[in-house]
mmCIF file of C-alpha atoms and ligand atoms in Angstrom:
data_model
loop_
_atom_site.group_PDB
_atom_site.id
_atom_site.type_symbol
_atom_site.label_atom_id
_atom_site.label_comp_id
_atom_site.label_asym_id
_atom_site.label_seq_id
_atom_site.Cartn_x
_atom_site.Cartn_y
_atom_site.Cartn_z
ATOM 1 C CA MET A 1 91.196 117.296 87.022
ATOM 2 C CA ARG A 2 93.554 118.851 89.517
ATOM 3 C CA ILE A 3 92.427 119.510 93.084
ATOM 4 C CA LEU A 4 94.212 121.617 95.677
ATOM 5 C CA GLY A 5 93.796 120.047 99.123
ATOM 6 C CA ILE A 6 94.153 121.874 102.438
ATOM 7 C CA GLU A 7 94.406 120.164 105.853
ATOM 8 C CA SER A 8 94.696 121.831 109.286
ATOM 9 C CA SER A 9 92.630 119.676 111.665
ATOM 10 C CA CYS A 10 95.361 119.040 114.242
ATOM 11 C CA ASP A 11 99.039 119.981 114.335
ATOM 12 C CA GLU A 12 99.986 119.622 110.667
ATOM 13 C CA THR A 13 99.454 122.493 108.227
ATOM 14 C CA ALA A 14 99.332 120.759 104.856
ATOM 15 C CA ALA A 15 98.541 121.502 101.215
ATOM 16 C CA ALA A 16 98.817 119.325 98.115
ATOM 17 C CA VAL A 17 97.767 119.110 94.485
ATOM 18 C CA VAL A 18 96.419 115.770 93.240
ATOM 19 C CA GLU A 19 95.371 114.858 89.719
ATOM 20 C CA ASP A 20 92.193 112.823 89.158
ATOM 21 C CA GLY A 21 92.187 111.643 92.777
ATOM 22 C CA ARG A 22 95.138 109.337 92.079
ATOM 23 C CA ARG A 23 98.371 111.146 91.204
ATOM 24 C CA ILE A 24 100.256 113.440 93.606
ATOM 25 C CA LEU A 25 101.665 116.542 91.902
ATOM 26 C CA SER A 26 102.796 118.157 95.155
ATOM 27 C CA ASN A 27 102.515 117.392 98.856
ATOM 28 C CA VAL A 28 103.668 119.898 101.491
ATOM 29 C CA ILE A 29 103.426 119.340 105.251
ATOM 30 C CA ALA A 30 104.524 121.759 107.980
ATOM 31 C CA SER A 31 104.472 119.743 111.195
ATOM 32 C CA GLN A 32 104.323 121.414 114.606
ATOM 33 C CA ALA A 33 105.080 118.192 116.481
ATOM 34 C CA GLU A 34 108.480 119.424 117.713
ATOM 35 C CA GLU A 35 106.876 122.456 119.320
ATOM 36 C CA HIS A 36 104.049 120.535 121.000
ATOM 37 C CA LYS A 37 106.520 117.904 122.278
ATOM 38 C CA GLN A 38 107.534 120.075 125.258
ATOM 39 C CA PHE A 39 103.895 120.014 126.441
ATOM 40 C CA GLY A 40 103.448 116.257 125.939
ATOM 41 C CA GLY A 41 100.568 116.748 123.492
ATOM 42 C CA VAL A 42 98.912 119.199 121.115
ATOM 43 C CA VAL A 43 98.099 122.618 122.634
ATOM 44 C CA PRO A 44 95.041 123.748 120.624
ATOM 45 C CA GLU A 45 95.622 127.514 120.894
ATOM 46 C CA LEU A 46 99.238 127.153 119.825
ATOM 47 C CA ALA A 47 98.219 124.893 116.916
ATOM 48 C CA SER A 48 95.761 127.519 115.606
ATOM 49 C CA ARG A 49 98.362 130.270 115.784
ATOM 50 C CA ARG A 50 100.933 128.200 113.905
ATOM 51 C CA HIS A 51 98.355 127.285 111.233
ATOM 52 C CA CYS A 52 97.732 131.024 110.716
ATOM 53 C CA GLU A 53 101.445 131.593 110.165
ATOM 54 C CA ASN A 54 102.009 128.511 108.004
ATOM 55 C CA ILE A 55 98.948 128.328 105.786
ATOM 56 C CA LEU A 56 99.922 130.881 103.143
ATOM 57 C CA PRO A 57 103.533 129.664 102.640
ATOM 58 C CA VAL A 58 102.402 126.004 102.656
ATOM 59 C CA VAL A 59 99.646 126.521 100.055
ATOM 60 C CA SER A 60 101.958 128.695 97.921
ATOM 61 C CA LYS A 61 104.631 126.001 97.996
ATOM 62 C CA ALA A 62 102.124 123.262 97.074
ATOM 63 C CA LEU A 63 101.069 125.260 93.994
ATOM 64 C CA ALA A 64 104.681 126.123 93.108
ATOM 65 C CA ASP A 65 105.829 122.487 93.478
ATOM 66 C CA ALA A 66 102.993 121.423 91.153
ATOM 67 C CA ASP A 67 104.087 124.202 88.793
ATOM 68 C CA MET A 68 100.615 125.721 88.845
ATOM 69 C CA THR A 69 98.748 128.859 89.735
ATOM 70 C CA ILE A 70 95.434 128.898 91.581
ATOM 71 C CA ASP A 71 93.702 129.657 88.261
ATOM 72 C CA GLU A 72 94.803 126.255 86.954
ATOM 73 C CA VAL A 73 93.238 124.147 89.721
ATOM 74 C CA ASP A 74 89.756 122.700 89.251
ATOM 75 C CA GLY A 75 88.654 122.803 92.866
ATOM 76 C CA ILE A 76 89.745 123.581 96.418
ATOM 77 C CA ALA A 77 89.195 120.775 98.916
ATOM 78 C CA VAL A 78 89.458 121.427 102.624
ATOM 79 C CA THR A 79 89.114 119.402 105.827
ATOM 80 C CA TYR A 80 86.127 120.924 107.633
ATOM 81 C CA ALA A 81 85.552 118.186 110.286
ATOM 82 C CA PRO A 82 86.351 116.626 112.693
ATOM 83 C CA GLY A 83 89.280 118.056 114.641
ATOM 84 C CA LEU A 84 90.355 120.970 116.825
ATOM 85 C CA ILE A 85 87.886 123.701 116.035
ATOM 86 C CA GLY A 86 90.352 126.597 116.049
ATOM 87 C CA ALA A 87 92.761 124.617 113.889
ATOM 88 C CA LEU A 88 90.071 123.585 111.386
ATOM 89 C CA LEU A 89 88.828 127.172 111.124
ATOM 90 C CA VAL A 90 92.168 128.354 109.763
ATOM 91 C CA GLY A 91 92.060 125.923 106.820
ATOM 92 C CA VAL A 92 88.341 126.413 106.194
ATOM 93 C CA SER A 93 88.562 130.232 106.249
ATOM 94 C CA PHE A 94 91.619 130.225 104.016
ATOM 95 C CA ALA A 95 89.997 127.828 101.527
ATOM 96 C CA LYS A 96 86.817 129.899 101.454
ATOM 97 C CA GLY A 97 88.776 133.066 100.701
ATOM 98 C CA LEU A 98 90.731 131.286 97.991
ATOM 99 C CA ALA A 99 87.567 129.852 96.413
ATOM 100 C CA MET A 100 85.843 133.216 96.488
ATOM 101 C CA MET A 101 88.817 135.000 94.978
ATOM 102 C CA SER A 102 89.452 132.402 92.247
ATOM 103 C CA GLY A 103 85.848 131.370 91.500
ATOM 104 C CA LYS A 104 86.809 127.674 91.908
ATOM 105 C CA PRO A 105 84.475 125.179 93.594
ATOM 106 C CA LEU A 106 84.941 124.740 97.335
ATOM 107 C CA ILE A 107 84.851 121.051 98.358
ATOM 108 C CA PRO A 108 84.284 120.025 101.990
ATOM 109 C CA VAL A 109 86.149 116.866 103.074
ATOM 110 C CA HIS A 110 85.652 114.861 106.268
ATOM 111 C CA HIS A 111 89.070 114.101 107.770
ATOM 112 C CA THR A 112 88.352 110.388 108.308
ATOM 113 C CA GLU A 113 87.099 110.002 104.733
ATOM 114 C CA GLY A 114 90.315 111.727 103.696
ATOM 115 C CA HIS A 115 92.398 109.122 105.539
ATOM 116 C CA ALA A 116 90.595 106.352 103.669
ATOM 117 C CA ALA A 117 91.311 108.141 100.373
ATOM 118 C CA ALA A 118 95.073 107.890 100.993
ATOM 119 C CA ASN A 119 94.709 104.406 99.524
ATOM 120 C CA TYR A 120 93.503 105.827 96.179
ATOM 121 C CA LEU A 121 97.003 107.288 95.881
ATOM 122 C CA VAL A 122 98.561 103.804 95.961
ATOM 123 C CA PRO A 123 99.601 103.103 92.351
ATOM 124 C CA ALA A 124 98.577 99.901 90.572
ATOM 125 C CA THR A 125 101.102 97.071 90.550
ATOM 126 C CA GLU A 126 101.403 93.950 88.400
ATOM 127 C CA ASP A 127 99.407 92.043 91.013
ATOM 128 C CA GLN A 128 96.892 94.651 92.040
ATOM 129 C CA PRO A 129 94.839 97.356 90.291
ATOM 130 C CA VAL A 130 94.184 100.704 91.974
ATOM 131 C CA LEU A 131 91.684 100.598 94.851
ATOM 132 C CA GLU A 132 88.040 101.123 93.946
ATOM 133 C CA PRO A 133 84.963 100.811 96.165
ATOM 134 C CA PRO A 134 83.249 98.767 97.376
ATOM 135 C CA TYR A 135 85.725 97.650 100.016
ATOM 136 C CA LEU A 136 86.038 97.366 103.779
ATOM 137 C CA GLY A 137 88.104 100.124 105.382
ATOM 138 C CA LEU A 138 89.939 100.002 108.695
ATOM 139 C CA ILE A 139 90.689 103.580 109.688
ATOM 140 C CA VAL A 140 92.893 103.898 112.784
ATOM 141 C CA SER A 141 94.248 107.218 113.953
ATOM 142 C CA GLY A 142 94.826 109.331 117.047
ATOM 143 C CA GLY A 143 91.174 110.344 117.185
ATOM 144 C CA HIS A 144 89.341 107.470 115.472
ATOM 145 C CA THR A 145 89.231 103.723 115.167
ATOM 146 C CA ARG A 146 86.571 102.327 112.904
ATOM 147 C CA ILE A 147 85.744 99.592 110.484
ATOM 148 C CA ALA A 148 83.612 101.020 107.685
ATOM 149 C CA GLU A 149 82.074 99.720 104.507
ATOM 150 C CA VAL A 150 83.066 102.085 101.715
ATOM 151 C CA LEU A 151 80.104 101.507 99.414
ATOM 152 C CA ASP A 152 81.132 104.053 96.827
ATOM 153 C CA TYR A 153 83.606 106.933 96.880
ATOM 154 C CA THR A 154 81.321 109.084 99.012
ATOM 155 C CA THR A 155 79.117 106.639 100.937
ATOM 156 C CA PHE A 156 80.331 105.046 104.151
ATOM 157 C CA ARG A 157 78.659 102.709 106.603
ATOM 158 C CA THR A 158 80.304 102.138 109.953
ATOM 159 C CA VAL A 159 80.456 98.515 111.032
ATOM 160 C CA GLY A 160 82.466 98.968 114.232
ATOM 161 C CA ARG A 161 84.022 101.843 116.123
ATOM 162 C CA THR A 162 85.777 102.543 119.366
ATOM 163 C CA ARG A 163 83.533 103.155 122.330
ATOM 164 C CA ASP A 164 86.203 105.096 124.220
ATOM 165 C CA ASP A 165 89.818 105.818 123.240
ATOM 166 C CA ALA A 166 91.155 105.548 119.711
ATOM 167 C CA ALA A 167 94.019 103.100 119.112
ATOM 168 C CA GLY A 168 96.419 106.013 118.526
ATOM 169 C CA GLU A 169 95.441 107.598 121.806
ATOM 170 C CA CYS A 170 96.139 104.310 123.579
ATOM 171 C CA PHE A 171 99.572 104.129 121.904
ATOM 172 C CA ASP A 172 100.311 107.747 122.836
ATOM 173 C CA LYS A 173 99.162 107.601 126.471
ATOM 174 C CA CYS A 174 101.033 104.341 127.116
ATOM 175 C CA ALA A 175 104.090 105.795 125.367
ATOM 176 C CA ARG A 176 103.982 108.834 127.626
ATOM 177 C CA ALA A 177 103.757 106.633 130.721
ATOM 178 C CA MET A 178 106.798 104.696 129.429
ATOM 179 C CA GLY A 179 108.697 107.976 129.113
ATOM 180 C CA PHE A 180 108.696 108.287 125.312
ATOM 181 C CA PRO A 181 108.308 111.759 123.763
ATOM 182 C CA TYR A 182 105.114 112.968 121.997
ATOM 183 C CA PRO A 183 103.812 111.666 119.631
ATOM 184 C CA GLY A 184 104.573 108.324 121.207
ATOM 185 C CA GLY A 185 103.123 105.792 118.751
ATOM 186 C CA VAL A 186 106.205 105.683 116.571
ATOM 187 C CA HIS A 187 108.479 105.218 119.621
ATOM 188 C CA VAL A 188 106.414 102.255 120.796
ATOM 189 C CA ASP A 189 106.783 100.819 117.287
ATOM 190 C CA GLN A 190 110.581 101.221 117.417
ATOM 191 C CA ALA A 191 110.896 99.795 120.939
ATOM 192 C CA ALA A 192 108.614 96.887 119.985
ATOM 193 C CA GLN A 193 111.152 95.747 117.355
ATOM 194 C CA ARG A 194 113.567 94.949 120.188
ATOM 195 C CA GLY A 195 111.027 93.477 122.607
ATOM 196 C CA ASN A 196 109.358 90.176 123.365
ATOM 197 C CA ALA A 197 105.564 90.477 123.130
ATOM 198 C CA LYS A 198 105.082 87.368 125.262
ATOM 199 C CA ALA A 199 106.741 88.947 128.298
ATOM 200 C CA PHE A 200 103.453 90.577 129.360
ATOM 201 C CA LYS A 201 99.925 89.234 129.390
ATOM 202 C CA LEU A 202 97.647 92.194 128.670
ATOM 203 C CA PRO A 203 93.864 92.364 129.171
ATOM 204 C CA LYS A 204 91.485 91.940 126.240
ATOM 205 C CA ALA A 205 88.321 94.042 126.091
ATOM 206 C CA LYS A 206 85.078 92.075 126.022
ATOM 207 C CA MET A 207 82.562 93.883 123.846
ATOM 208 C CA GLU A 208 78.890 93.453 124.537
ATOM 209 C CA GLY A 209 76.644 94.121 121.559
ATOM 210 C CA SER A 210 78.472 94.876 118.313
ATOM 211 C CA PRO A 211 81.243 92.303 117.766
ATOM 212 C CA TYR A 212 83.217 94.810 115.679
ATOM 213 C CA ASP A 213 83.373 97.634 118.195
ATOM 214 C CA PHE A 214 86.615 98.461 119.986
ATOM 215 C CA SER A 215 87.589 99.582 123.462
ATOM 216 C CA PHE A 216 91.154 100.598 124.265
ATOM 217 C CA SER A 217 90.754 102.438 127.556
ATOM 218 C CA GLY A 218 91.063 99.270 129.693
ATOM 219 C CA LEU A 219 94.332 98.347 127.991
ATOM 220 C CA LYS A 220 95.635 101.892 128.444
ATOM 221 C CA THR A 221 94.670 102.023 132.127
ATOM 222 C CA TYR A 222 96.200 98.602 132.774
ATOM 223 C CA ILE A 223 99.559 99.665 131.294
ATOM 224 C CA VAL A 224 99.606 103.071 132.979
ATOM 225 C CA ASN A 225 98.806 101.452 136.352
ATOM 226 C CA LEU A 226 101.435 98.763 135.820
ATOM 227 C CA LEU A 227 104.077 101.440 135.186
ATOM 228 C CA HIS A 228 103.001 103.594 138.146
ATOM 229 C CA HIS A 229 103.020 100.603 140.465
ATOM 230 C CA ALA A 230 106.495 99.564 139.298
ATOM 231 C CA GLU A 231 107.723 103.095 139.900
ATOM 232 C CA GLN A 232 106.293 103.147 143.425
ATOM 233 C CA VAL A 233 107.961 99.895 144.402
ATOM 234 C CA GLY A 234 111.185 100.808 142.616
ATOM 235 C CA GLU A 235 110.974 98.088 139.949
ATOM 236 C CA GLN A 236 112.364 98.466 136.459
ATOM 237 C CA VAL A 237 109.936 97.708 133.595
ATOM 238 C CA ASN A 238 111.340 96.483 130.300
ATOM 239 C CA THR A 239 109.694 99.022 127.964
ATOM 240 C CA ASP A 240 110.839 97.139 124.861
ATOM 241 C CA ASP A 241 108.865 94.091 125.975
ATOM 242 C CA LEU A 242 105.894 96.165 127.119
ATOM 243 C CA SER A 243 105.860 98.044 123.785
ATOM 244 C CA ALA A 244 105.963 94.755 121.891
ATOM 245 C CA ALA A 245 103.069 93.372 123.962
ATOM 246 C CA LEU A 246 101.004 96.559 123.510
ATOM 247 C CA GLN A 247 101.609 96.641 119.760
ATOM 248 C CA GLN A 248 100.780 92.955 119.468
ATOM 249 C CA ALA A 249 97.537 93.424 121.458
ATOM 250 C CA ILE A 250 96.317 96.321 119.302
ATOM 251 C CA ALA A 251 97.379 94.733 116.013
ATOM 252 C CA ALA A 252 95.694 91.428 116.920
ATOM 253 C CA ASP A 253 92.470 93.153 117.954
ATOM 254 C CA VAL A 254 92.062 95.302 114.821
ATOM 255 C CA THR A 255 93.136 92.440 112.555
ATOM 256 C CA LYS A 256 90.781 89.857 114.053
ATOM 257 C CA LYS A 257 87.741 92.138 113.911
ATOM 258 C CA THR A 258 88.436 93.457 110.418
ATOM 259 C CA ILE A 259 88.903 89.972 108.958
ATOM 260 C CA ALA A 260 85.757 88.712 110.710
ATOM 261 C CA ALA A 261 83.736 91.692 109.439
ATOM 262 C CA ALA A 262 85.022 91.166 105.879
ATOM 263 C CA LYS A 263 84.004 87.511 105.991
ATOM 264 C CA GLU A 264 80.570 88.229 107.409
ATOM 265 C CA LEU A 265 79.835 91.081 105.016
ATOM 266 C CA GLY A 266 81.377 89.370 102.000
ATOM 267 C CA TYR A 267 84.211 91.791 101.242
ATOM 268 C CA GLN A 268 87.281 90.560 99.350
ATOM 269 C CA THR A 269 89.171 93.840 99.616
ATOM 270 C CA ILE A 270 90.444 95.500 102.791
ATOM 271 C CA ALA A 271 92.117 98.912 103.002
ATOM 272 C CA LEU A 272 93.999 100.141 106.078
ATOM 273 C CA SER A 273 94.523 103.873 106.736
ATOM 274 C CA GLY A 274 95.001 106.575 109.400
ATOM 275 C CA GLY A 275 98.043 107.553 111.464
ATOM 276 C CA VAL A 276 98.241 104.164 113.191
ATOM 277 C CA SER A 277 98.405 102.438 109.796
ATOM 278 C CA ALA A 278 102.091 103.442 109.935
ATOM 279 C CA ASN A 279 102.521 100.914 112.747
ATOM 280 C CA SER A 280 104.645 97.990 111.592
ATOM 281 C CA GLY A 281 102.783 95.487 113.788
ATOM 282 C CA VAL A 282 99.377 96.496 112.394
ATOM 283 C CA ARG A 283 100.684 96.580 108.809
ATOM 284 C CA ASN A 284 102.337 93.161 109.045
ATOM 285 C CA MET A 285 99.583 91.367 110.901
ATOM 286 C CA LEU A 286 96.698 92.636 108.770
ATOM 287 C CA SER A 287 98.524 92.167 105.470
ATOM 288 C CA GLU A 288 99.474 88.608 106.477
ATOM 289 C CA ALA A 289 95.899 87.803 107.535
ATOM 290 C CA CYS A 290 94.599 89.169 104.211
ATOM 291 C CA ARG A 291 97.122 87.060 102.300
ATOM 292 C CA LYS A 292 96.077 83.925 104.198
ATOM 293 C CA ASN A 293 92.392 84.597 103.529
ATOM 294 C CA GLY A 294 92.931 85.463 99.868
ATOM 295 C CA PHE A 295 91.806 89.093 100.343
ATOM 296 C CA ARG A 296 93.196 92.013 98.416
ATOM 297 C CA PHE A 297 94.978 94.356 100.827
ATOM 298 C CA TYR A 298 95.804 98.046 100.467
ATOM 299 C CA MET A 299 97.715 100.358 102.786
ATOM 300 C CA PRO A 300 99.262 103.761 102.097
ATOM 301 C CA PRO A 301 103.033 104.281 102.110
ATOM 302 C CA VAL A 302 104.075 105.393 105.621
ATOM 303 C CA ALA A 303 104.441 108.995 104.393
ATOM 304 C CA LEU A 304 100.706 109.119 103.607
ATOM 305 C CA CYS A 305 99.475 107.427 106.798
ATOM 306 C CA GLY A 306 99.594 110.496 109.028
ATOM 307 C CA ASP A 307 97.809 113.769 108.379
ATOM 308 C CA ASN A 308 98.488 115.175 104.919
ATOM 309 C CA ALA A 309 96.611 117.144 102.288
ATOM 310 C CA ALA A 310 97.157 114.749 99.366
ATOM 311 C CA MET A 311 94.517 112.459 100.887
ATOM 312 C CA ILE A 312 92.165 115.459 101.265
ATOM 313 C CA ALA A 313 92.689 116.445 97.626
ATOM 314 C CA ALA A 314 92.093 112.816 96.554
ATOM 315 C CA GLN A 315 88.800 112.578 98.444
ATOM 316 C CA GLY A 316 87.982 116.105 97.239
ATOM 317 C CA TYR A 317 88.185 114.913 93.627
ATOM 318 C CA PHE A 318 85.628 112.172 94.276
ATOM 319 C CA ASN A 319 83.395 114.505 96.298
ATOM 320 C CA LEU A 320 83.414 117.028 93.452
ATOM 321 C CA ALA A 321 82.581 114.285 90.948
ATOM 322 C CA ALA A 322 79.598 113.382 93.172
ATOM 323 C CA GLY A 323 78.474 117.019 93.291
ATOM 324 C CA ILE A 324 79.520 117.568 96.900
ATOM 325 C CA THR A 325 80.533 121.212 97.123
ATOM 326 C CA ALA A 326 80.009 124.021 99.628
ATOM 327 C CA ASP A 327 79.456 127.763 99.548
ATOM 328 C CA GLU A 328 80.742 130.537 101.782
ATOM 329 C CA SER A 329 78.509 129.318 104.612
ATOM 330 C CA LEU A 330 80.835 126.307 105.153
ATOM 331 C CA ASN A 331 81.867 126.130 108.791
ATOM 332 C CA ALA A 332 84.332 124.002 110.743
ATOM 333 C CA VAL A 333 82.789 121.217 112.837
ATOM 334 C CA ALA A 334 84.685 119.621 115.746
ATOM 335 C CA SER A 335 82.813 116.321 115.668
ATOM 336 C CA LYS A 336 80.952 114.849 112.717
ATOM 337 C CA GLU A 337 79.756 111.479 111.425
ATOM 338 C CA LEU A 338 80.877 110.138 108.073
ATOM 339 C CA ARG A 339 78.890 111.120 104.990
ATOM 340 C CA GLY A 340 75.580 109.356 104.796
ATOM 341 C CA GLU A 341 75.609 108.428 108.494
ATOM 342 C CA THR A 342 73.598 109.746 111.388
ATOM 343 C CA ALA A 343 75.030 109.988 114.893
ATOM 344 C CA LEU A 344 75.206 106.610 116.590
HETATM 345 O O1 KG4 B 401 95.972 110.292 111.544
HETATM 346 P P1 KG4 B 401 96.853 110.962 112.520
HETATM 347 O O2 KG4 B 401 98.121 111.572 112.013
HETATM 348 O O3 KG4 B 401 96.056 112.059 113.289
HETATM 349 C C1 KG4 B 401 94.708 111.882 113.619
HETATM 350 O O4 KG4 B 401 93.855 112.049 112.715
HETATM 351 O O5 KG4 B 401 94.470 111.528 114.798
HETATM 352 O O6 KG4 B 401 97.190 109.882 113.635
HETATM 353 C C2 KG4 B 401 98.082 110.177 114.643
HETATM 354 C C3 KG4 B 401 98.238 108.966 115.525
HETATM 355 C C4 KG4 B 401 98.989 109.286 116.801
HETATM 356 O O7 KG4 B 401 98.308 108.694 117.871
HETATM 357 C C5 KG4 B 401 100.340 108.622 116.549
HETATM 358 O O8 KG4 B 401 101.015 108.239 117.713
HETATM 359 C C6 KG4 B 401 99.927 107.420 115.750
HETATM 360 O O9 KG4 B 401 98.971 107.940 114.839
HETATM 361 N N1 KG4 B 401 101.062 106.800 115.044
HETATM 362 C C7 KG4 B 401 101.510 105.563 115.329
HETATM 363 C C8 KG4 B 401 102.632 105.330 114.492
HETATM 364 N N2 KG4 B 401 102.820 106.440 113.733
HETATM 365 C C9 KG4 B 401 101.831 107.326 114.080
HETATM 366 N N3 KG4 B 401 101.078 104.651 116.221
HETATM 367 C C10 KG4 B 401 101.728 103.490 116.276
HETATM 368 N N4 KG4 B 401 102.812 103.208 115.516
HETATM 369 C C11 KG4 B 401 103.294 104.083 114.617
HETATM 370 N N5 KG4 B 401 104.355 103.775 113.858
HETATM 371 ZN ZN1 ZN B 402 94.299 112.148 110.934
#
């Protein structure tokens, strides 16, 4: 079965064709990051306008690269939540029109579930089969940080989540304060390679209640204040060292909680995903901790960590198999829980 995926929740217009939820036939991404850079972050109105311009050429290219016409796809999967509402609406409206015109099933996909599905695109190796639920997912992006039990391909149960900022937001805001361009996470990662993480002692959030919840706003505020204070008194801050300390703090936090949750809940398999899963510190620390504990560990190749439509098409395949489809009443939703969950 071949699913066309469409993603437009933030500043990437993306389309892809994936076979049986596992094999990428095409994967096209038009990123607007360069344009938003001058504003230091995504400008929602601008993002929507660019999606409108990009969506037709991007979808056409995804079909052409897969050597297919729309009549040959078995379903059209689209990110309908969560994200920037005007941005989501472009993908949702386009997918609805396409489904109506072609008579193919329309498949709604939650963006966070899509991130998790990026790991279904990781091919089997000699040591490891392809990923199948149940497993414990750590999904870390610019908008979300959560540990979730993936009970089957379409049922999720959140074990821990951020109570304030997402890890990616913390990376980005600290990066901006250090003078790195948007999106800053990758620049922190690069600077961290040259730095000494021990040069700064950063605060650790104490979580009352759920031991697997996260809080990154205190860390962010501490770093931003440290930089502002240094600027006021004319001191130079070594941003390589600060980046290394920040990366180490975030990687240690997500690793410790994910491993503890896996042990408590009895999971042997952990899968990392989301934009921040591209971070070398997070990748190395969690994979090493999994190796030490004898857990199976999955993470997408860096190219599939950030927003893309291959992950949406992959999750779309499993949603369709579970009978999850939508009609022309499908609407974009800015904020939405995972499937099977009620608002916390
Ligand atoms: O998943 P994503 O592309 O968009 C959302 O769904 O939010 O995640 C984007 C986030 C941004 O905060 C970006 O800075 C961060 O992922 N990111 C990284 C790295 N690459 C992307 N953060 C740290 N290190 C990286 N190498
Ligand atoms: Zn994302």
